[in-house]
């Protein structure tokens, strides 16, 4: 292929427009791809003008970028996400007839680390959520509603923050969620979450009136709450709580799955509630369900 390619920055912008318009990627994925491609193009800028149309040269550049990430100590899961973004980027270039072959064709990415997810015990979760219960005001009611929603529904943080008011059916205790790949599912809202949401919406109305913002969870200015804003609120609440553990938004999802399995919930049912395509993604929570394992052992083993 002899054509002269646009700069990597231009190609990256075209790729992102394609992924948003034709593949319908979520805002969360779009942000991750944007950051990963910026990092890659910045790496390319450090050397001579890259020739991405040359298969061997492109493959060498990918390997060098990969090596630079590894030398920085980037976690395997993060490394795989960045490489997946690049694989999709080069696949797009092949699709558009801009290059002949994907340099990832013969590259094997590292196997992901199988770390057990961090979660809170039921007692720890009660203490944490209870520490917010008595605080008055809009921000406190929003935080309580958000954390109760995350824990009783098992939503990913970007799924919860992507909810609009019309997506939450408080009467039936359900929420319509758009997960990875734009897949729609219904998620449960526990009684405590419904109660917290009702209180929050009352406080929100007092503060903003009937604001046009359709987002369910908003910041103090009335705009949609961002993942960064939610993480900041969680860290602040965790510092004020009786807990000594560090907390991240995903801890609610991990706790949701672990507590359900501890109580004897069916793995397939938990898979559906979490929105996992593969049962293997849900099975990792079975390893953290220590109480469930102990109950099965005590009831089944002759010396249990």
CSV table of C-alpha atoms in Angstrom, one decimal:
chain,number,residue,atom,x,y,z
A,1,UNK,CA,0.0,0.0,0.0
A,2,UNK,CA,1.7,3.2,-1.2
A,3,UNK,CA,-0.8,5.9,-0.1
A,4,UNK,CA,0.3,8.4,2.4
A,5,UNK,CA,-1.6,8.1,5.7
A,6,UNK,CA,-2.9,11.1,7.7
A,7,UNK,CA,-1.2,11.7,11.0
A,8,UNK,CA,-1.8,9.2,13.9
A,9,UNK,CA,-3.8,11.9,15.7
A,10,UNK,CA,-6.1,12.4,12.8
A,11,UNK,CA,-6.6,8.6,12.4
A,12,UNK,CA,-7.3,8.3,16.1
A,13,UNK,CA,-10.0,11.0,15.9
A,14,UNK,CA,-11.6,9.3,12.9
A,15,UNK,CA,-11.5,5.9,14.7
A,16,UNK,CA,-13.3,7.4,17.8
A,17,UNK,CA,-16.0,9.0,15.6
A,18,UNK,CA,-16.5,5.6,13.9
A,19,UNK,CA,-16.7,3.7,17.2
A,20,UNK,CA,-19.2,6.2,18.6
A,21,UNK,CA,-21.4,6.5,15.5
A,22,UNK,CA,-21.4,3.0,14.1
A,23,UNK,CA,-20.4,0.7,17.0
A,24,UNK,CA,-22.4,2.6,19.6
A,25,UNK,CA,-19.7,2.4,22.3
A,26,UNK,CA,-20.6,3.8,25.7
A,27,UNK,CA,-19.3,7.1,27.0
A,28,UNK,CA,-17.2,5.2,29.5
A,29,UNK,CA,-15.5,3.1,26.8
A,30,UNK,CA,-15.1,6.2,24.6
A,31,UNK,CA,-13.2,8.0,27.4
A,32,UNK,CA,-11.0,5.0,27.9
A,33,UNK,CA,-10.2,4.7,24.2
A,34,UNK,CA,-9.5,8.4,23.9
A,35,UNK,CA,-7.0,8.3,26.7
A,36,UNK,CA,-5.3,5.1,25.5
A,37,UNK,CA,-4.9,6.5,21.9
A,38,UNK,CA,-3.6,9.8,23.2
A,39,UNK,CA,-1.0,7.9,25.1
A,40,UNK,CA,-0.1,5.9,22.0
A,41,UNK,CA,0.1,8.9,19.7
A,42,UNK,CA,2.2,10.8,22.3
A,43,UNK,CA,4.6,7.8,22.3
A,44,UNK,CA,4.8,7.9,18.5
A,45,UNK,CA,5.6,11.6,18.6
A,46,UNK,CA,8.8,10.9,20.6
A,47,UNK,CA,10.3,9.2,17.5
A,48,UNK,CA,10.6,9.8,13.8
A,49,UNK,CA,7.5,10.1,11.7
A,50,UNK,CA,5.8,6.6,12.0
A,51,UNK,CA,4.8,4.6,9.0
A,52,UNK,CA,1.7,2.7,10.2
A,53,UNK,CA,1.0,1.3,6.7
A,54,UNK,CA,4.2,-0.8,6.9
A,55,UNK,CA,3.2,-4.0,8.7
A,56,UNK,CA,6.6,-4.8,10.1
A,57,UNK,CA,7.3,-1.2,11.3
A,58,UNK,CA,3.8,-0.9,12.8
A,59,UNK,CA,4.2,-4.2,14.6
A,60,UNK,CA,7.6,-3.0,16.0
A,61,UNK,CA,6.1,0.2,17.2
A,62,UNK,CA,3.3,-1.7,19.0
A,63,UNK,CA,5.9,-3.9,20.7
A,64,UNK,CA,7.9,-0.9,21.8
A,65,UNK,CA,4.8,0.8,23.2
A,66,UNK,CA,3.9,-2.4,24.9
A,67,UNK,CA,7.4,-2.7,26.4
A,68,UNK,CA,7.3,1.0,27.6
A,69,UNK,CA,4.0,0.3,29.5
A,70,UNK,CA,5.5,-2.9,31.1
A,71,UNK,CA,8.6,-1.0,32.2
A,72,UNK,CA,6.4,1.6,33.9
A,73,UNK,CA,4.8,-1.2,35.9
A,74,UNK,CA,1.3,-0.8,34.4
A,75,UNK,CA,-1.0,-3.5,35.8
A,76,UNK,CA,-1.8,-6.4,33.5
A,77,UNK,CA,-5.5,-5.6,33.4
A,78,UNK,CA,-4.8,-2.0,32.4
A,79,UNK,CA,-2.2,-3.1,29.8
A,80,UNK,CA,-4.7,-5.5,28.2
A,81,UNK,CA,-7.3,-2.7,28.0
A,82,UNK,CA,-4.8,-0.4,26.3
A,83,UNK,CA,-3.7,-3.1,23.9
A,84,UNK,CA,-7.4,-4.0,23.1
A,85,UNK,CA,-8.0,-0.3,22.2
A,86,UNK,CA,-5.0,-0.4,19.8
A,87,UNK,CA,-6.1,-3.7,18.3
A,88,UNK,CA,-9.5,-2.2,17.5
A,89,UNK,CA,-7.8,0.9,16.2
A,90,UNK,CA,-5.7,-1.1,13.7
A,91,UNK,CA,-8.7,-3.3,12.8
A,92,UNK,CA,-10.5,-0.1,11.8
A,93,UNK,CA,-7.5,1.0,9.6
A,94,UNK,CA,-7.7,-2.4,7.8
A,95,UNK,CA,-11.5,-2.0,7.4
A,96,UNK,CA,-11.0,1.4,5.8
A,97,UNK,CA,-8.3,0.0,3.5
A,98,UNK,CA,-5.7,2.4,5.0
A,99,UNK,CA,-3.4,-0.5,5.9
A,100,UNK,CA,-3.1,-4.0,4.6
A,101,UNK,CA,-2.9,-6.0,7.8
A,102,UNK,CA,-3.4,-5.6,11.6
A,103,UNK,CA,0.0,-5.7,13.4
A,104,UNK,CA,-1.7,-7.4,16.3
A,105,UNK,CA,-2.4,-10.5,14.1
A,106,UNK,CA,0.4,-12.5,15.5
A,107,UNK,CA,0.8,-10.8,18.9
A,108,UNK,CA,-0.4,-12.6,22.0
A,109,UNK,CA,-1.5,-10.3,24.9
A,110,UNK,CA,-0.6,-11.2,28.4
A,111,UNK,CA,-3.0,-13.3,30.4
A,112,UNK,CA,-5.0,-11.2,32.9
A,113,UNK,CA,-4.3,-11.5,36.6
A,114,UNK,CA,-7.0,-13.4,38.5
A,115,UNK,CA,-7.3,-11.3,41.6
A,116,UNK,CA,-10.1,-11.9,44.0
A,117,UNK,CA,-12.3,-8.8,44.1
A,118,UNK,CA,-12.3,-6.7,47.3
A,119,UNK,CA,-15.6,-6.5,49.1
A,120,UNK,CA,-17.1,-5.4,52.4
A,121,UNK,CA,-18.7,-7.8,54.8
A,122,UNK,CA,-22.4,-7.3,55.5
A,123,UNK,CA,-21.5,-5.8,58.9
A,124,UNK,CA,-19.0,-3.4,57.3
A,125,UNK,CA,-21.5,-2.3,54.7
A,126,UNK,CA,-24.2,-1.6,57.3
A,127,UNK,CA,-21.7,0.5,59.3
A,128,UNK,CA,-20.7,2.5,56.2
A,129,UNK,CA,-24.2,3.2,54.9
A,130,UNK,CA,-25.4,3.8,58.5
A,131,UNK,CA,-22.7,6.5,58.9
A,132,UNK,CA,-24.4,8.6,56.2
A,133,UNK,CA,-28.0,8.1,57.3
A,134,UNK,CA,-28.3,11.0,59.8
A,135,UNK,CA,-26.6,13.7,57.6
A,136,UNK,CA,-29.1,16.3,56.4
A,137,UNK,CA,-29.0,18.1,53.0
A,138,UNK,CA,-28.9,17.5,49.3
A,139,UNK,CA,-25.3,16.2,49.0
A,140,UNK,CA,-25.7,13.7,51.8
A,141,UNK,CA,-29.1,12.5,50.5
A,142,UNK,CA,-27.6,12.0,47.0
A,143,UNK,CA,-24.6,10.1,48.4
A,144,UNK,CA,-26.8,7.9,50.4
A,145,UNK,CA,-29.1,7.2,47.4
A,146,UNK,CA,-26.2,6.5,45.1
A,147,UNK,CA,-24.4,4.1,47.4
A,148,UNK,CA,-27.6,2.3,48.3
A,149,UNK,CA,-28.4,1.9,44.6
A,150,UNK,CA,-24.9,0.6,43.9
A,151,UNK,CA,-25.1,-1.9,46.7
A,152,UNK,CA,-28.7,-3.2,46.2
A,153,UNK,CA,-28.5,-3.3,42.4
A,154,UNK,CA,-24.9,-4.3,41.7
A,155,UNK,CA,-24.5,-1.7,39.0
A,156,UNK,CA,-21.2,-0.6,37.6
A,157,UNK,CA,-20.5,3.0,38.6
A,158,UNK,CA,-20.9,4.3,35.0
A,159,UNK,CA,-24.2,2.4,34.7
A,160,UNK,CA,-25.5,4.1,37.8
A,161,UNK,CA,-24.4,7.5,36.8
A,162,UNK,CA,-25.8,6.9,33.3
A,163,UNK,CA,-29.3,6.5,34.8
A,164,UNK,CA,-32.0,9.0,34.0
A,165,UNK,CA,-34.9,9.8,36.3
A,166,UNK,CA,-37.3,7.9,33.9
A,167,UNK,CA,-35.1,4.8,34.1
A,168,UNK,CA,-35.8,4.4,37.9
A,169,UNK,CA,-39.2,2.7,38.6
A,170,UNK,CA,-39.4,3.3,42.3
A,171,UNK,CA,-42.9,1.9,42.5
A,172,UNK,CA,-41.8,-1.5,41.3
A,173,UNK,CA,-38.2,-1.3,42.7
A,174,UNK,CA,-36.5,-1.7,39.3
A,175,UNK,CA,-34.1,0.3,37.1
A,176,UNK,CA,-33.6,0.1,33.4
A,177,UNK,CA,-29.9,-0.1,32.8
A,178,UNK,CA,-27.7,0.2,29.6
A,179,UNK,CA,-24.6,-1.8,30.2
A,180,UNK,CA,-21.5,-2.7,28.2
A,181,UNK,CA,-22.1,-2.6,24.5
A,182,UNK,CA,-25.4,-0.8,25.0
A,183,UNK,CA,-27.1,-4.0,26.2
A,184,UNK,CA,-30.3,-3.2,28.1
A,185,UNK,CA,-31.3,-5.0,31.3
A,186,UNK,CA,-33.5,-4.5,34.3
A,187,UNK,CA,-31.8,-4.3,37.7
A,188,UNK,CA,-33.4,-4.5,41.1
A,189,UNK,CA,-33.5,-1.6,43.5
A,190,UNK,CA,-33.7,-2.7,47.1
A,191,UNK,CA,-36.2,-1.2,49.6
A,192,UNK,CA,-33.5,0.8,51.3
A,193,UNK,CA,-32.4,2.2,47.9
A,194,UNK,CA,-35.9,3.2,46.9
A,195,UNK,CA,-36.4,5.0,50.3
A,196,UNK,CA,-33.1,6.7,49.9
A,197,UNK,CA,-33.9,7.7,46.3
A,198,UNK,CA,-37.3,9.2,47.3
A,199,UNK,CA,-35.6,11.3,50.0
A,200,UNK,CA,-32.9,12.4,47.6
A,201,UNK,CA,-35.4,13.4,44.9
A,202,UNK,CA,-37.3,15.5,47.5
A,203,UNK,CA,-34.0,17.3,48.5
A,204,UNK,CA,-33.1,17.7,44.8
A,205,UNK,CA,-36.5,19.3,44.1
A,206,UNK,CA,-36.0,21.7,47.0
A,207,UNK,CA,-32.6,22.7,45.7
A,208,UNK,CA,-33.2,22.9,41.9
A,209,UNK,CA,-37.0,22.9,41.5
A,210,UNK,CA,-38.1,21.1,38.4
A,211,UNK,CA,-34.7,21.3,36.7
A,212,UNK,CA,-34.5,20.2,33.0
A,213,UNK,CA,-31.6,17.8,33.8
A,214,UNK,CA,-32.8,14.3,33.1
A,215,UNK,CA,-29.9,12.6,34.9
A,216,UNK,CA,-30.8,10.8,38.1
A,217,UNK,CA,-27.7,11.6,40.0
A,218,UNK,CA,-26.5,15.2,39.8
A,219,UNK,CA,-23.7,17.3,41.3
A,220,UNK,CA,-24.2,20.5,43.4
A,221,UNK,CA,-24.6,22.6,40.3
A,222,UNK,CA,-27.3,20.3,38.9
A,223,UNK,CA,-25.3,18.6,36.1
A,224,UNK,CA,-24.9,14.9,35.7
A,225,UNK,CA,-22.5,13.5,38.4
A,226,UNK,CA,-19.3,12.2,36.9
A,227,UNK,CA,-17.3,9.0,37.9
A,228,UNK,CA,-14.6,11.3,39.3
A,229,UNK,CA,-17.1,13.2,41.4
A,230,UNK,CA,-18.6,10.0,42.7
A,231,UNK,CA,-15.2,8.6,43.6
A,232,UNK,CA,-14.4,11.8,45.4
A,233,UNK,CA,-17.6,11.7,47.4
A,234,UNK,CA,-17.0,8.0,48.3
A,235,UNK,CA,-13.5,8.7,49.6
A,236,UNK,CA,-14.8,11.6,51.7
A,237,UNK,CA,-17.6,9.4,53.2
A,238,UNK,CA,-15.2,6.5,53.8
A,239,UNK,CA,-12.8,8.7,55.8
A,240,UNK,CA,-15.7,9.8,58.0
A,241,UNK,CA,-17.1,6.3,58.5
A,242,UNK,CA,-16.0,3.7,61.1
A,243,UNK,CA,-14.3,1.6,58.4
A,244,UNK,CA,-10.5,1.4,58.1
A,245,UNK,CA,-10.6,-0.1,54.5
A,246,UNK,CA,-10.0,1.9,51.4
A,247,UNK,CA,-13.1,2.0,49.2
A,248,UNK,CA,-13.7,2.3,45.5
A,249,UNK,CA,-17.1,2.4,43.7
A,250,UNK,CA,-16.7,-1.2,42.4
A,251,UNK,CA,-16.6,-2.5,46.1
A,252,UNK,CA,-20.4,-2.1,46.1
A,253,UNK,CA,-20.8,-4.4,43.1
A,254,UNK,CA,-18.3,-6.9,44.5
A,255,UNK,CA,-20.2,-6.9,47.8
A,256,UNK,CA,-23.6,-7.2,46.1
A,257,UNK,CA,-22.5,-10.4,44.3
A,258,UNK,CA,-20.6,-11.9,47.2
A,259,UNK,CA,-23.5,-11.3,49.7
A,260,UNK,CA,-26.1,-12.8,47.3
A,261,UNK,CA,-23.9,-15.9,46.8
A,262,UNK,CA,-23.3,-16.2,50.6
A,263,UNK,CA,-27.1,-16.3,51.0
A,264,UNK,CA,-27.5,-19.1,48.5
A,265,UNK,CA,-28.4,-17.2,45.4
A,266,UNK,CA,-28.1,-19.1,42.1
A,267,UNK,CA,-24.9,-18.2,40.1
A,268,UNK,CA,-26.9,-17.8,36.9
A,269,UNK,CA,-29.3,-15.4,38.5
A,270,UNK,CA,-26.4,-13.3,39.9
A,271,UNK,CA,-24.9,-13.4,36.4
A,272,UNK,CA,-28.1,-11.9,34.9
A,273,UNK,CA,-28.3,-9.2,37.6
A,274,UNK,CA,-24.6,-8.2,37.1
A,275,UNK,CA,-25.1,-8.1,33.3
A,276,UNK,CA,-22.2,-10.5,32.6
A,277,UNK,CA,-22.2,-12.1,29.2
A,278,UNK,CA,-20.1,-15.0,30.5
A,279,UNK,CA,-20.7,-17.1,33.6
A,280,UNK,CA,-16.9,-17.2,34.0
A,281,UNK,CA,-17.0,-13.5,34.9
A,282,UNK,CA,-19.4,-14.2,37.7
A,283,UNK,CA,-17.7,-17.3,39.0
A,284,UNK,CA,-14.9,-15.3,40.5
A,285,UNK,CA,-17.3,-14.1,43.1
A,286,UNK,CA,-17.9,-17.7,44.1
A,287,UNK,CA,-14.3,-17.8,45.3
A,288,UNK,CA,-14.9,-14.9,47.6
A,289,UNK,CA,-18.1,-16.4,49.0
A,290,UNK,CA,-16.3,-17.8,52.0
A,291,UNK,CA,-19.4,-18.1,54.2
A,292,UNK,CA,-21.2,-20.0,51.5
A,293,UNK,CA,-18.4,-22.4,51.1
A,294,UNK,CA,-18.3,-23.0,54.8
A,295,UNK,CA,-22.0,-23.7,54.9
A,296,UNK,CA,-21.8,-26.2,52.0
A,297,UNK,CA,-18.8,-27.9,53.6
A,298,UNK,CA,-20.4,-28.1,57.1
A,299,UNK,CA,-23.6,-29.6,55.6
A,300,UNK,CA,-22.0,-32.0,53.1
A,301,UNK,CA,-18.6,-33.2,54.5
A,302,UNK,CA,-18.8,-36.1,57.1
A,303,UNK,CA,-16.3,-34.3,59.3
A,304,UNK,CA,-17.6,-30.8,58.7
